mmCIF file of C-alpha atoms and ligand atoms in Angstrom:
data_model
loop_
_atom_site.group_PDB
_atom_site.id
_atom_site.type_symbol
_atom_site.label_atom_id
_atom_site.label_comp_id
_atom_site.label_asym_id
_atom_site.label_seq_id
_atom_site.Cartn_x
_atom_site.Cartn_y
_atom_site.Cartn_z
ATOM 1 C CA UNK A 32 0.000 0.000 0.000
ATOM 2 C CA UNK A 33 2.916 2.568 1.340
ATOM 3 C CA UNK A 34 4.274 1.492 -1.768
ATOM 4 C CA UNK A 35 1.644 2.120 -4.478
ATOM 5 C CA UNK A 36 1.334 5.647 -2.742
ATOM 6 C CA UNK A 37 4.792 6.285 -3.159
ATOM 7 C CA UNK A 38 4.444 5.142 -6.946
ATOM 8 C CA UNK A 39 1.537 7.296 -7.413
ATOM 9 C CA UNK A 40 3.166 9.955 -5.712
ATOM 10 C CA UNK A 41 6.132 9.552 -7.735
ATOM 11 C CA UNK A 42 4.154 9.621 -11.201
ATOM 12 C CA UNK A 43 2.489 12.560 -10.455
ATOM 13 C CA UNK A 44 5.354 14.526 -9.093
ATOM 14 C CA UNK A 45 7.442 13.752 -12.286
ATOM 15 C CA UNK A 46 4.236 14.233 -14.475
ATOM 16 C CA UNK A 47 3.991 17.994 -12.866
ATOM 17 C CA UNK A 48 7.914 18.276 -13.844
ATOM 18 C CA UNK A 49 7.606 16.403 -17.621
ATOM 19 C CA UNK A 50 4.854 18.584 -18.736
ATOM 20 C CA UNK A 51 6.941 20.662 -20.212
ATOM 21 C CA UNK A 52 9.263 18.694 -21.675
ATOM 22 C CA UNK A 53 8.265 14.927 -23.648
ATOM 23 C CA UNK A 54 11.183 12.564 -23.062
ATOM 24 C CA UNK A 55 12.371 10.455 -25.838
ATOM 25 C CA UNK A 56 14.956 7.780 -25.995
ATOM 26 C CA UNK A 57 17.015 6.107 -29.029
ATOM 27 C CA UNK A 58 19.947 3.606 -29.252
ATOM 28 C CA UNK A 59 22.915 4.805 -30.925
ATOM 29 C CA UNK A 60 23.122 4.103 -34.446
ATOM 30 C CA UNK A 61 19.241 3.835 -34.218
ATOM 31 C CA UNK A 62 16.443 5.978 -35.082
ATOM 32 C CA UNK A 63 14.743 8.384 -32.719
ATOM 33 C CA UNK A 64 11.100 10.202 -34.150
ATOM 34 C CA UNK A 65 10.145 13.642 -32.454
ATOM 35 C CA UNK A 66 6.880 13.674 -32.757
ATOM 36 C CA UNK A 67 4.704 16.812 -33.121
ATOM 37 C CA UNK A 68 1.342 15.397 -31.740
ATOM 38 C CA UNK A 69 -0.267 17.951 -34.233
ATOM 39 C CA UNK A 70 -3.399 16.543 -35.927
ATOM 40 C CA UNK A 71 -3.441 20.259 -38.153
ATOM 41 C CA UNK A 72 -2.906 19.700 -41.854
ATOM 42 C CA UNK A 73 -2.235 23.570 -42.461
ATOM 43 C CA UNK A 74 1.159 23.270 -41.253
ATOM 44 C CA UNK A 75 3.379 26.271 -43.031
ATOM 45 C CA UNK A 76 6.309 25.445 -41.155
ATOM 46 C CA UNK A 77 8.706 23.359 -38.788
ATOM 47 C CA UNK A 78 11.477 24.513 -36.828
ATOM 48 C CA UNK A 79 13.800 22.278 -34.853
ATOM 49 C CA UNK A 80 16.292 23.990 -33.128
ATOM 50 C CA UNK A 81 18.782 23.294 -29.992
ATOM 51 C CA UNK A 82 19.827 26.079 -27.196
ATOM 52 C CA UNK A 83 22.963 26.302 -29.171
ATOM 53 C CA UNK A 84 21.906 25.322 -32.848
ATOM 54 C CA UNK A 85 19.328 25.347 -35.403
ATOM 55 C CA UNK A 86 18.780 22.001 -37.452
ATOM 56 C CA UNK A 87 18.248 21.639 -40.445
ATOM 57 C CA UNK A 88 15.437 19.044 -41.457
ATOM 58 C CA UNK A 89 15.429 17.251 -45.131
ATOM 59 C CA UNK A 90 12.035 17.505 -46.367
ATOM 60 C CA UNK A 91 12.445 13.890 -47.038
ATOM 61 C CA UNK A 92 14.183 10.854 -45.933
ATOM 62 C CA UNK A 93 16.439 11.045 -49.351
ATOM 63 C CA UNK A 94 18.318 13.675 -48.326
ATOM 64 C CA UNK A 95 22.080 13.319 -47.366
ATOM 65 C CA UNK A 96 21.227 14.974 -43.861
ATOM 66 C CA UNK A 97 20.625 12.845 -40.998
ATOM 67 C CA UNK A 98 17.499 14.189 -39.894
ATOM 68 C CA UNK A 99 13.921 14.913 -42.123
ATOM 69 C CA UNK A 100 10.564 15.371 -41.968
ATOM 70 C CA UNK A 101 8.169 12.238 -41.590
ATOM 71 C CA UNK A 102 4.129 12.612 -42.145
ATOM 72 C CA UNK A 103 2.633 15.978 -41.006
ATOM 73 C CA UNK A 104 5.555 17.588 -38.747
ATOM 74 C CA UNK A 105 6.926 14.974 -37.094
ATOM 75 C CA UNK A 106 11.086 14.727 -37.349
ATOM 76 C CA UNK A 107 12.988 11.484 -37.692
ATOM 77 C CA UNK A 108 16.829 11.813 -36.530
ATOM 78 C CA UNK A 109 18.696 8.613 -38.164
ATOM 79 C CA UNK A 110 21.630 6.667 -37.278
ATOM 80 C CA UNK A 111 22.020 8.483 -33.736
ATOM 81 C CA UNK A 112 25.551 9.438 -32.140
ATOM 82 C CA UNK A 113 25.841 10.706 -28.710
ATOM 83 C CA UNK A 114 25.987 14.462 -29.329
ATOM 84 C CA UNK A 115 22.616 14.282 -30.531
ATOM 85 C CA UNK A 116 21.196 14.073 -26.911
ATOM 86 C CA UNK A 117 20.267 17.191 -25.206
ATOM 87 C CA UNK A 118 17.163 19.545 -25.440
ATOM 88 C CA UNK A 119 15.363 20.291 -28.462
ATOM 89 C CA UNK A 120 12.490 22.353 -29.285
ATOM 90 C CA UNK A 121 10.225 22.058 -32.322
ATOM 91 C CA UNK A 122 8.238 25.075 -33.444
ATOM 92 C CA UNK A 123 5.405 24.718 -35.890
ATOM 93 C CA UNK A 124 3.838 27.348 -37.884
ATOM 94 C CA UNK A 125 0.535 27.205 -38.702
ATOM 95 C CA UNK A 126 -2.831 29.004 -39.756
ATOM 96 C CA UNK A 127 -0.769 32.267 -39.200
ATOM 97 C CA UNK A 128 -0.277 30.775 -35.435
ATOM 98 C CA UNK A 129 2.881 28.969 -34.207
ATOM 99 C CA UNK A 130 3.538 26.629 -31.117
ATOM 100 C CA UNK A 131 6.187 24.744 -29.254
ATOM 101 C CA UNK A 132 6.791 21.390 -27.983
ATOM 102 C CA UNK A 133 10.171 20.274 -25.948
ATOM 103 C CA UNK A 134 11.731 17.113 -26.108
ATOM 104 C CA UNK A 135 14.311 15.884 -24.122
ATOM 105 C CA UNK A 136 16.585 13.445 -26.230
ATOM 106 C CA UNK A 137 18.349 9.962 -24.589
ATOM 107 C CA UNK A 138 21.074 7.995 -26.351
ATOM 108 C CA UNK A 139 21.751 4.508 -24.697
ATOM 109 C CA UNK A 140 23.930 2.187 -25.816
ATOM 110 C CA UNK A 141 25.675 -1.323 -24.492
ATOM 111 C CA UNK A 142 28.954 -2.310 -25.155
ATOM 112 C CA UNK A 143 31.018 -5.501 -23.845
ATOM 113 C CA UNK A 144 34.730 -4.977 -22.921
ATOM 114 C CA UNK A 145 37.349 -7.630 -22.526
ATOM 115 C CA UNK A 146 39.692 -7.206 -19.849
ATOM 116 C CA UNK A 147 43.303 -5.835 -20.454
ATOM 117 C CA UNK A 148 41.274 -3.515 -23.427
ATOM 118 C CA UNK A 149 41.101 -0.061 -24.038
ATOM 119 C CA UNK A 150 37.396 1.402 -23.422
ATOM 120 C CA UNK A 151 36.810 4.695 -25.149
ATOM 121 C CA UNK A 152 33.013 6.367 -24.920
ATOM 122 C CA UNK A 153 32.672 9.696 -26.724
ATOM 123 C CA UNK A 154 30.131 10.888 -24.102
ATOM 124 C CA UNK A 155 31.794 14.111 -22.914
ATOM 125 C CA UNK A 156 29.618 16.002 -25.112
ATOM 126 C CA UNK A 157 28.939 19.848 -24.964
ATOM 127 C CA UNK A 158 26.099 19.723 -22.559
ATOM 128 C CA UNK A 159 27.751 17.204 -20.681
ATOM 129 C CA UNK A 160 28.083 18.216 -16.919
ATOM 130 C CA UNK A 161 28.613 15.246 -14.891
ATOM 131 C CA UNK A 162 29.589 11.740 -15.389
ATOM 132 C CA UNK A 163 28.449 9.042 -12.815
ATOM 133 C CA UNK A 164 28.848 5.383 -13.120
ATOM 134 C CA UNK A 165 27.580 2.097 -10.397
ATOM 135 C CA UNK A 166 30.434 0.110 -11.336
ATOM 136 C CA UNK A 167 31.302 0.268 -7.449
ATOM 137 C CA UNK A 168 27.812 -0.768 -6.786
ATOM 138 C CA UNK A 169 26.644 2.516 -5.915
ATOM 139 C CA UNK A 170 26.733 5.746 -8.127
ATOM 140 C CA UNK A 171 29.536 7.863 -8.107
ATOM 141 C CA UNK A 172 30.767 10.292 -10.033
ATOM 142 C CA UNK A 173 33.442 9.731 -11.836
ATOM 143 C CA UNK A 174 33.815 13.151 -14.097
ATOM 144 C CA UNK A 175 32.590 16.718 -13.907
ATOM 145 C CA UNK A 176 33.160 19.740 -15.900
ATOM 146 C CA UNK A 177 34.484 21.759 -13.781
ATOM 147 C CA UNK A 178 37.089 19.051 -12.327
ATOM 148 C CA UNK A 179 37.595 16.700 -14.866
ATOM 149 C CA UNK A 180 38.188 13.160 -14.138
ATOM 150 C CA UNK A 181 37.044 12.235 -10.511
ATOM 151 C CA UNK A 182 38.763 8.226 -10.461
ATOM 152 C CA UNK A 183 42.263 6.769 -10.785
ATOM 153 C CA UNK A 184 40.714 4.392 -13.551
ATOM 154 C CA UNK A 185 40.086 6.761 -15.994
ATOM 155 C CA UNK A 186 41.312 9.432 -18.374
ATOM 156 C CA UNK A 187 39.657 12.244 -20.571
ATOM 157 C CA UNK A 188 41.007 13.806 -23.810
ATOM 158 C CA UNK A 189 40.392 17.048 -26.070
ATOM 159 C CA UNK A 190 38.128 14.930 -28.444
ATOM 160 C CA UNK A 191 35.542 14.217 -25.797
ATOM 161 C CA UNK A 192 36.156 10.795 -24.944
ATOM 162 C CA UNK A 193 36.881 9.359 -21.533
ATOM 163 C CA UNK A 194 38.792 6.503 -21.351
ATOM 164 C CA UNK A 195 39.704 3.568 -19.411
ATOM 165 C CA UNK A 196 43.311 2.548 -20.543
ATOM 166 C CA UNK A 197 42.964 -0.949 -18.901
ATOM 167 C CA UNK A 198 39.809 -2.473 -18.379
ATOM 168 C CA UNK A 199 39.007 -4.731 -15.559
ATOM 169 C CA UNK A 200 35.962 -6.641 -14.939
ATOM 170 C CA UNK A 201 35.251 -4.402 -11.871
ATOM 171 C CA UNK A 202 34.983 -1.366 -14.223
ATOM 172 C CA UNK A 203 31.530 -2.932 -15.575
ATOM 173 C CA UNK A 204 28.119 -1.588 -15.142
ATOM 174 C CA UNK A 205 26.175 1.476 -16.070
ATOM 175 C CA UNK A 206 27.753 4.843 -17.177
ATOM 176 C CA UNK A 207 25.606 7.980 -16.845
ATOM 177 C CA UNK A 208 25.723 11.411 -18.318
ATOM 178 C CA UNK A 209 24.044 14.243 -17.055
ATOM 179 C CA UNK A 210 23.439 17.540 -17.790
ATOM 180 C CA UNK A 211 23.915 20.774 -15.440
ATOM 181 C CA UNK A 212 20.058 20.301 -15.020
ATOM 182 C CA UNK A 213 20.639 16.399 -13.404
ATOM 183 C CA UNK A 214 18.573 15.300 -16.405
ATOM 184 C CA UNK A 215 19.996 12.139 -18.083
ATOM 185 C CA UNK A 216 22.053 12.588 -21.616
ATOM 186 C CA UNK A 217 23.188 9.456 -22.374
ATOM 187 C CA UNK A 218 23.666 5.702 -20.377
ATOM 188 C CA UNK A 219 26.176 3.311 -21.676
ATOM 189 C CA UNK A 220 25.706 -0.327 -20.086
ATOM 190 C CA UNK A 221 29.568 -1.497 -20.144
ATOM 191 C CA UNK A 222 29.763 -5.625 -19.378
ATOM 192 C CA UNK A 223 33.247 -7.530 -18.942
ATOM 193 C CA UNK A 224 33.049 -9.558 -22.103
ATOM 194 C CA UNK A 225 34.357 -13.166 -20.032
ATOM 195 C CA UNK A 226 34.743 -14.925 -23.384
ATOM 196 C CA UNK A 227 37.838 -14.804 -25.237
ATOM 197 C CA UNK A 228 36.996 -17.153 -27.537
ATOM 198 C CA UNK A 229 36.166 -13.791 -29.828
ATOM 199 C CA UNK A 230 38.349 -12.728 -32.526
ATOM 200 C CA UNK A 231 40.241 -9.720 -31.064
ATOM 201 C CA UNK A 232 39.676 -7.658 -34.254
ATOM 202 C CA UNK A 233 36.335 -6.463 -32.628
ATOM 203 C CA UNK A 234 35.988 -3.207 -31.800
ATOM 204 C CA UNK A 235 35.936 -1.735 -28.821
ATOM 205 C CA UNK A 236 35.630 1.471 -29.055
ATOM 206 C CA UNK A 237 32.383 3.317 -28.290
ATOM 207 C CA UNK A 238 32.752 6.558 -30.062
ATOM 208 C CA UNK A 239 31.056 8.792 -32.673
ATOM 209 C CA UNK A 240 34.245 8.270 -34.946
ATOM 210 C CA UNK A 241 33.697 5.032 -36.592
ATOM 211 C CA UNK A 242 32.096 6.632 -39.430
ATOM 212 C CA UNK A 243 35.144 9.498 -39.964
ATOM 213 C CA UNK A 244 37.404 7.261 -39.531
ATOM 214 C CA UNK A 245 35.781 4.566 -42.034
ATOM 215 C CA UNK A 246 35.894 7.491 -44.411
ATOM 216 C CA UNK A 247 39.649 8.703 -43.976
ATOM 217 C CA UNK A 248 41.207 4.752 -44.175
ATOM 218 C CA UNK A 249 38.624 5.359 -47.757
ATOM 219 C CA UNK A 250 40.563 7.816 -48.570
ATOM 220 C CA UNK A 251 43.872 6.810 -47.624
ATOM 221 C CA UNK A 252 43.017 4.166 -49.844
ATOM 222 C CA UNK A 253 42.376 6.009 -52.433
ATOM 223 C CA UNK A 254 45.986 8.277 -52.304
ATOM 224 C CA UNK A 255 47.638 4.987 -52.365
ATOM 225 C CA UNK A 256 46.469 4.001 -55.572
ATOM 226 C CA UNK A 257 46.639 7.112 -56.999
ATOM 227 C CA UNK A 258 50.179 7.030 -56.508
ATOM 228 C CA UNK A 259 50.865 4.009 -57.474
ATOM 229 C CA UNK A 260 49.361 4.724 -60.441
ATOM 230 C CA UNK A 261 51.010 7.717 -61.081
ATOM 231 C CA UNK A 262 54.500 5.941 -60.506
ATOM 232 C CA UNK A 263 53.806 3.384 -62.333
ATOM 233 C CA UNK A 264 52.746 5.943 -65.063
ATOM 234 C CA UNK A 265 56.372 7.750 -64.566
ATOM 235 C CA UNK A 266 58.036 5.056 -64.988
ATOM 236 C CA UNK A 267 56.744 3.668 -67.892
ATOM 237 C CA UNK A 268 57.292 7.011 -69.600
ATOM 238 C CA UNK A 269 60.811 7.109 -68.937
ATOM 239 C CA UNK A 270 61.853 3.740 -69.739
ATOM 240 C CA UNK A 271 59.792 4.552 -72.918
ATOM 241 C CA UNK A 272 61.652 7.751 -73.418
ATOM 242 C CA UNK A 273 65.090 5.635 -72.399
ATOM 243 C CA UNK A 274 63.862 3.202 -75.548
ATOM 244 C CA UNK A 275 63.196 5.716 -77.960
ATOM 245 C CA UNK A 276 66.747 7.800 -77.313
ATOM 246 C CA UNK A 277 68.805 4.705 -77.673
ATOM 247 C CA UNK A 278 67.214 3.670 -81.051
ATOM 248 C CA UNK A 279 67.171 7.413 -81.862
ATOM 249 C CA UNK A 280 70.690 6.968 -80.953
ATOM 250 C CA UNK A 281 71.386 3.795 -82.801
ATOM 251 C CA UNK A 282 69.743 5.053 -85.884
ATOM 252 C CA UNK A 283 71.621 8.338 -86.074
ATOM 253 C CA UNK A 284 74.837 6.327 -85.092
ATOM 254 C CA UNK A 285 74.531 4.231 -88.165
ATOM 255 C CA UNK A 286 75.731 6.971 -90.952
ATOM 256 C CA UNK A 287 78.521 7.968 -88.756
HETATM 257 C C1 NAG B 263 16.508 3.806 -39.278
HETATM 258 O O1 NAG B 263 15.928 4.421 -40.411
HETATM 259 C C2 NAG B 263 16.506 4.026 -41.628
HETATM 260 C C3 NAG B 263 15.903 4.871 -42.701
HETATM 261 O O2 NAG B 263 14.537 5.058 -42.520
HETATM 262 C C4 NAG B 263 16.260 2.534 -41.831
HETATM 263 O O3 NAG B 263 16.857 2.116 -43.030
HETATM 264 C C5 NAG B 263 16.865 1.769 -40.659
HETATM 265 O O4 NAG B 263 16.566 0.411 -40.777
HETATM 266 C C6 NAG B 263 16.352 2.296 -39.353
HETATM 267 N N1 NAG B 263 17.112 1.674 -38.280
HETATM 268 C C7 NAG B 263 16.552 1.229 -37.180
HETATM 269 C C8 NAG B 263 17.469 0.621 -36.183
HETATM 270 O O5 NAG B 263 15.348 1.324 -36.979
HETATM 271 C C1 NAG B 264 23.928 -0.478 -12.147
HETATM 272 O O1 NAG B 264 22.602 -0.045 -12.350
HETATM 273 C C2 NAG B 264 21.854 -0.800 -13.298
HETATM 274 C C3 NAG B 264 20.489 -0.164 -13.422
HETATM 275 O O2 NAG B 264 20.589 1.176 -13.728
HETATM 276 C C4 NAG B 264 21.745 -2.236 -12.827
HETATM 277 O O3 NAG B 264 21.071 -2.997 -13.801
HETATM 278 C C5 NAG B 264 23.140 -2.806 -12.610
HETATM 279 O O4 NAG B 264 23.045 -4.105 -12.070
HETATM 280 C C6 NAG B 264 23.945 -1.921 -11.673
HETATM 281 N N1 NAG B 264 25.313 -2.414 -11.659
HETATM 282 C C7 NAG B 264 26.029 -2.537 -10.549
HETATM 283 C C8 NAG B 264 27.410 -3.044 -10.702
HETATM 284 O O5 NAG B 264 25.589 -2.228 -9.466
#
């Protein structure tokens, strides 16, 4: 009974606080749909826009953008990274009226570690504030922005990630990120991955990079070849050139 009261207690006192804000939660990589809850067909408009940012929205899924406009107003954000969490607020135009809804984005992701690895998250984002983690088996924090790293496991670098150099079993368990507000960015489940049957080429990295990175060995790629080729193209030429002088050569020798 003391119970139920507490729950109902609890869903009320959070419904007062959520009212203003609709909660919404994606996996990384995944798909995450804002939706406007608008049932008005004379929509003129749609605005989607961060405290720090504007977004642009694709009027269609085709474009190269990662984020467009689904049925009447509602905004689909594709293959999620963990910047992407944070507050948003859509504005919609319509019938010479406008109106706003705020949404408060989640990213949560798992990840298995083997011990001895490296562990890299790319969760420090910009409206990242505070770091806690229950690896201990109670939350701590373990990073703030004002002080950095808080634990002798861990390390943080320029690019946003924070890093465990070694990881041990012990490390495992859930990683939270909050903003200044308390209100949860981003939760990365970390498990010890016990198993080392696995091939070791796995990666275990948990960053927003894969995808740049995918890109620049692309074009690395590409550099080598063109070299090659262009070598290749040199030294054909010259041997050619090489061939031609000596018969040139021969052939002017013979009067003489
Ligand atoms: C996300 O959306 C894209 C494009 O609509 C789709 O191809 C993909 O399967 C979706 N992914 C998930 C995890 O829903
Ligand atoms: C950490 O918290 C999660 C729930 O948020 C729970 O499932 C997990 O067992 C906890 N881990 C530890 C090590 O306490």
């Amino acid at each position: 009974m003391v119970n139920l009261l507490l729950m109902l207690g609890l869903i009320t006192y959070s419904a007062q606080f959520k009212t203003s804000s609709i909660s919404v939660s994606g996996e990384k990589r995944g798909n995450i749909t804002v939706r406007c809850e608008h049932e008005d067909n004379n929509i003129d408009l749609i605005d989607l826009f961060t405290p720090s940012k504007e977004i642009e929205v694709c009027e269609t899924e085709e474009c190269s953008g990662r984020v467009f406009k689904e049925g009447n107003c509602d905004v689909v954000i594709k293959n999620l990274i963990f910047s992407d969490a944070g507050k948003y607020t859509l504005r919609i135009y319509y019938n010479n009226d406008q109106t706003e809804l705020k949404y408060q984005l989640h990213i949560h992701d798992e990840i298995s570690v083997k011990a001895g690895e490296e562990l890299k998250m790319s969760v420090l984002v910009s409206d990242a504030d505070k770091v806690k983690t229950n690896s201990s088996g109670e939350w701590k924090e373990v990073w703030t922005r004002d002080h950095g790293v808080q634990s002798d496991r861990m390390n943080d670098d320029n690019d946003g990630n924070l890093i465990i150099k070694s990881f041990l079993d012990s490390d495992a368990g859930t990683y939270r990120v909050l903003d200044t507000e308390g209100e949860i960015l981003i939760t990365v489940t970390v498990r010890g991955e016990r198993n080392s049957g696995r091939k070791s080429t796995e990666k275990l990295d948990d960053t927003d990079e894969d995808k740049t990175e995918d890109t620049e060995h692309h074009k690395n790629w590409i550099v080598s070849v063109v070299v090659c080729l262009v070598i290749s193209a040199v030294f054909v030429i010259v041997i050619s050139v090489i061939k031609w002088r000596r018969q040139h050569r021969d052939h002017t020798q013979v009067p003489v």
